[in-house]
Short mmCIF file of C-alpha atoms and ligand atoms in Angstrom, two decimals:
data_model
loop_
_atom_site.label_atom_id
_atom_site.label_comp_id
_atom_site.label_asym_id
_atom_site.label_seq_id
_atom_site.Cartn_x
_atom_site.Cartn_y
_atom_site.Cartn_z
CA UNK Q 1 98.61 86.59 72.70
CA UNK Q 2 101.56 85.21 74.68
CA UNK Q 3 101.18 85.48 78.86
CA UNK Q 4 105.05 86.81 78.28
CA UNK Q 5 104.65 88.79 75.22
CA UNK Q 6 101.39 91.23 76.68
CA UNK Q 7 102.61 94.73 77.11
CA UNK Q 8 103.94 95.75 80.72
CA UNK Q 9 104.90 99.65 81.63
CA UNK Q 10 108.37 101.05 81.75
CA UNK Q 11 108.12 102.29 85.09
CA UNK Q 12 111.00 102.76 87.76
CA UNK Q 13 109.46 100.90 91.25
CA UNK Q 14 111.18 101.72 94.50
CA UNK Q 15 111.59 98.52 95.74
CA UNK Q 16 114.56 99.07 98.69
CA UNK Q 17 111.99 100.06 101.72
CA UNK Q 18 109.19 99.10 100.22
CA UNK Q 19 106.56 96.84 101.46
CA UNK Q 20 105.60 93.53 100.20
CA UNK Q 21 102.35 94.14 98.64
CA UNK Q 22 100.22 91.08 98.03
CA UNK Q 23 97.55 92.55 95.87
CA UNK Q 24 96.48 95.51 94.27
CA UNK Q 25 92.96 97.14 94.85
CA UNK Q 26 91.37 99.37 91.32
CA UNK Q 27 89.40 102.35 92.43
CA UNK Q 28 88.02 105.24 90.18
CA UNK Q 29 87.57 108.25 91.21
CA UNK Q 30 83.83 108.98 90.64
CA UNK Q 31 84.61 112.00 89.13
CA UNK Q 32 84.86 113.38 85.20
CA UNK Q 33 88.48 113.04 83.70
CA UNK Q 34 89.38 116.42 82.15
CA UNK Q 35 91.56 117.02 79.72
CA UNK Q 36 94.12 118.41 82.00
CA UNK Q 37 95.87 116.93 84.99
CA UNK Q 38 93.23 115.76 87.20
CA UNK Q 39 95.25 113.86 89.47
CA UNK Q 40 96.26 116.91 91.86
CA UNK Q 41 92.82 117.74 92.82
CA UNK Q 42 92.80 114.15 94.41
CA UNK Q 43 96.25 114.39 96.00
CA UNK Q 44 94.48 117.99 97.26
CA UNK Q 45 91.57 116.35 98.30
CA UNK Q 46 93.22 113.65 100.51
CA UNK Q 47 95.77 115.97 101.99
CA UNK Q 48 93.26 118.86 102.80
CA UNK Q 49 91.12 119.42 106.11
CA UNK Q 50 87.47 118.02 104.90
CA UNK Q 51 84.14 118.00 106.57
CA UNK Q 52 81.60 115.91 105.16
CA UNK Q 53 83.25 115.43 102.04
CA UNK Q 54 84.31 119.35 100.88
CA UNK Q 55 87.61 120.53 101.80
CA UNK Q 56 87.54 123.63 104.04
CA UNK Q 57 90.37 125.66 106.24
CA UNK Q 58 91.81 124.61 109.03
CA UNK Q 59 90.10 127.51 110.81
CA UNK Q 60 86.75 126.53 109.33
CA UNK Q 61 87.22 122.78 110.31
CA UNK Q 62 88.39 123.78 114.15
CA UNK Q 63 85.57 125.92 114.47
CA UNK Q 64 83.12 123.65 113.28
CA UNK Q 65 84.06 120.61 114.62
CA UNK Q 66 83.77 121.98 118.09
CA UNK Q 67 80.28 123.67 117.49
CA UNK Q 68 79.87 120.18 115.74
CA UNK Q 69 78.42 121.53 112.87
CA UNK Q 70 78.96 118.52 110.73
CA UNK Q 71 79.02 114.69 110.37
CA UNK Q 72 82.71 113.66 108.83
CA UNK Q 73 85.81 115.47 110.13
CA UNK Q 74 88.45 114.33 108.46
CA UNK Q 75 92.47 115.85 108.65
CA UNK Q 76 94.62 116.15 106.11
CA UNK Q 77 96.61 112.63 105.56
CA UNK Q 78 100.09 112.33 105.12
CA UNK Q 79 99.78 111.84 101.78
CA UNK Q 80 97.32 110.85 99.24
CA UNK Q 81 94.97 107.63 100.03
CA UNK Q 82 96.17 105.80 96.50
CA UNK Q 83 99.80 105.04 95.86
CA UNK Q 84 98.94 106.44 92.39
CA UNK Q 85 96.38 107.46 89.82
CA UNK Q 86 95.79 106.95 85.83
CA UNK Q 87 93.97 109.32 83.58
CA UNK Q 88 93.32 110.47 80.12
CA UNK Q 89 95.46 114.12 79.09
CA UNK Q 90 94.49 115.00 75.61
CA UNK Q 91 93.10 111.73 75.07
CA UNK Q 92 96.47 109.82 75.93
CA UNK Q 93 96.54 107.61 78.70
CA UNK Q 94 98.75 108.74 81.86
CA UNK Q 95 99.84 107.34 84.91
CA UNK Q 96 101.43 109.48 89.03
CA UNK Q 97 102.71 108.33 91.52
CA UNK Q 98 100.91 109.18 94.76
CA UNK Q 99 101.51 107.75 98.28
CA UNK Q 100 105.00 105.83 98.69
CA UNK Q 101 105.23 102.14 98.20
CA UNK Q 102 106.73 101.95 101.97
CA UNK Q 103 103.65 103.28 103.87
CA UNK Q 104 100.00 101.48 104.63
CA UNK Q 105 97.74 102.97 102.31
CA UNK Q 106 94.53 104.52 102.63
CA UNK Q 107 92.01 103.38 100.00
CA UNK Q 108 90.74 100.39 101.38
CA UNK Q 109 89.92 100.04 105.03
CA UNK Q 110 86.63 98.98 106.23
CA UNK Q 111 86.25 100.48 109.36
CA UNK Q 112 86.04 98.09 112.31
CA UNK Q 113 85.94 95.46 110.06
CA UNK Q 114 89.17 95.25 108.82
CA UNK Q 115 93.03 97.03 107.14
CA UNK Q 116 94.13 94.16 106.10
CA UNK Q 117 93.35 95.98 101.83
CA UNK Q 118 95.29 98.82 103.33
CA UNK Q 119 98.42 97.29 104.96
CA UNK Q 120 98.78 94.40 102.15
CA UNK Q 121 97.99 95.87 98.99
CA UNK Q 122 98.41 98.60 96.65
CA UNK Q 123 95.64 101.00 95.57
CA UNK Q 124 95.70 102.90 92.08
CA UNK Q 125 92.96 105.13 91.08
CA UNK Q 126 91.68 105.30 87.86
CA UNK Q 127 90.09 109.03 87.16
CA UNK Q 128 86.89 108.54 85.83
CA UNK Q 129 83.79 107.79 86.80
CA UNK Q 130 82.88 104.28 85.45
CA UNK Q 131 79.54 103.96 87.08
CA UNK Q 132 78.53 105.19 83.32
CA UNK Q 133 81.16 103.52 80.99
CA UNK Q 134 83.40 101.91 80.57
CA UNK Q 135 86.98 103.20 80.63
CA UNK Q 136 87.65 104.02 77.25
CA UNK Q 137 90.25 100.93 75.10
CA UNK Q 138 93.18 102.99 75.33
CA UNK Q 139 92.99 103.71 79.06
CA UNK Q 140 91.57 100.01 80.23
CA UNK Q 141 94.88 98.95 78.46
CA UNK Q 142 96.96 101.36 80.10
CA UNK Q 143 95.38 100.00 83.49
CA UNK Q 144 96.31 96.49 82.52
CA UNK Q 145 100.22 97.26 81.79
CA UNK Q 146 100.27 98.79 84.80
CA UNK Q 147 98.89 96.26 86.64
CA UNK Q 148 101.02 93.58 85.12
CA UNK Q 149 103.89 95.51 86.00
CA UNK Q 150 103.55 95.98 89.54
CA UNK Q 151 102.06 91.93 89.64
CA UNK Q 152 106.00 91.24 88.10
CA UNK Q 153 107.65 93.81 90.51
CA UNK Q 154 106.08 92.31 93.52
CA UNK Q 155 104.45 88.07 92.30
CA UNK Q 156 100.95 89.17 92.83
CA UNK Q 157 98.81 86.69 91.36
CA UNK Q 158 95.61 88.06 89.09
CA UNK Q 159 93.00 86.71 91.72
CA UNK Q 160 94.44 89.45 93.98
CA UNK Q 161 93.44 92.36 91.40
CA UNK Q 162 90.77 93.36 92.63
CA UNK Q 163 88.15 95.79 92.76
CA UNK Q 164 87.16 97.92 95.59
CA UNK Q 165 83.85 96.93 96.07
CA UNK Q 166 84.74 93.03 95.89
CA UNK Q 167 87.03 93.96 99.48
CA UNK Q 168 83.70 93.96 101.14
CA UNK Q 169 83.17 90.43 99.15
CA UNK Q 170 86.81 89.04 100.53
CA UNK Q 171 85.37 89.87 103.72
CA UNK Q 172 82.35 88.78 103.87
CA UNK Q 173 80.21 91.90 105.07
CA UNK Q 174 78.16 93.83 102.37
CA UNK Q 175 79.12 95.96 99.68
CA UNK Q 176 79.46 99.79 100.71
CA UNK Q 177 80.25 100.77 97.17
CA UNK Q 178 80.26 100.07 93.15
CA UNK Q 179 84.26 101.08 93.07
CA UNK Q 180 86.20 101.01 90.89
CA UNK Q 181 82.14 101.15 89.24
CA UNK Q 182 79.61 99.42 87.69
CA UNK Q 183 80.52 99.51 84.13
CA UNK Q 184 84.07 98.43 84.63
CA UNK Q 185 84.23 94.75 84.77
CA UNK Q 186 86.56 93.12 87.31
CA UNK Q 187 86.41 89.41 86.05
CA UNK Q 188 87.02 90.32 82.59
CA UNK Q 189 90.03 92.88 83.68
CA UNK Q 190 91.74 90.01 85.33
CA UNK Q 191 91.28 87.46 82.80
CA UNK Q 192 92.83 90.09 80.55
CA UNK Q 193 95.57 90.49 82.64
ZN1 ZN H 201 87.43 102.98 95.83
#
């Protein structure tokens, strides 16, 4: 096919205020796609107090982080970690906005090692958990347009399309996880791009 005639998405970017992302970083979610909206559990998630990993009250999390009865304390962010999430609903692919185009994101940042995947690039999650398969055609697709889209929007070139897990490669320090997982394959996403 064409490099002008593969399919982008009709989307509406915010571009005044926004930042000039330089790259866009996949993630998946690690979790099953329902049928239903999925998406605000992980804008819950992110924007909920947490300790080690399961989101708790405020008055749990106060009380236990000062009779440190736990490992990871985390506050609720501003706003979600990704600045947006696909998934299947019924079986058709769908795509949210999540945290706005003009703040650093939160999806990539490899403690004292680097930001640098936070402050210069955009982070989409894809719900799913594709340490087991692959997305399914419809929904890698969907991925693609919108990944074209925002590569148009804002010149990012397809060898900045990356995966999470290849951040730790662009850095040089070892990989801390399969993201956006195993079965989805980075190389041949971006030479489909
Ligand atoms: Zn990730």
């Amino acid at each position: 096919m064409d490099e002008l005639q593969k399919p982008r998405m009709k989307l509406e970017i915010p571009m005044a205020g926004s930042r000039g992302w330089k790259g866009i970083v996949w993630h998946h979610s690690a979790s099953p796609d329902g049928n239903t909206r999925d998406w605000d559990g992980i804008v819950k998630y992110h924007t909920s107090y947490r300790i080690d990993f399961d989101i708790v009250s405020q008055g749990d999390f106060e009380r236990r982080l000062q009779n440190h009865q736990g490992k990871v304390f985390q506050k609720p962010w501003k706003a979600v970690g990704y600045n947006g999430g696909t998934e299947l609903i019924g079986g058709v692919p769908a795509f949210f906005w999540g945290r706005p185009i003009n703040m650093i994101g939160a999806h990539a940042g490899v403690e004292s090692v680097s930001n640098l995947f936070n402050t210069d690039y955009l982070g989409f999650c894809c719900i799913g958990n594709y340490d087991k398969e692959s997305p399914i055609p419809d929904l890698w697709d969907f991925n693609l347009q919108l990944t074209r889209t925002f590569m148009d929007a804002f010149h990012i070139t397809k060898e900045n399309v990356i995966g999470h897990r290849e951040v730790f490669d662009r850095l040089g320090v070892p990989r801390q996880k399969s993201c956006p997982g195993n079965c989805w394959n980075m190389d041949l996403f971006r030479a489909e791009l």
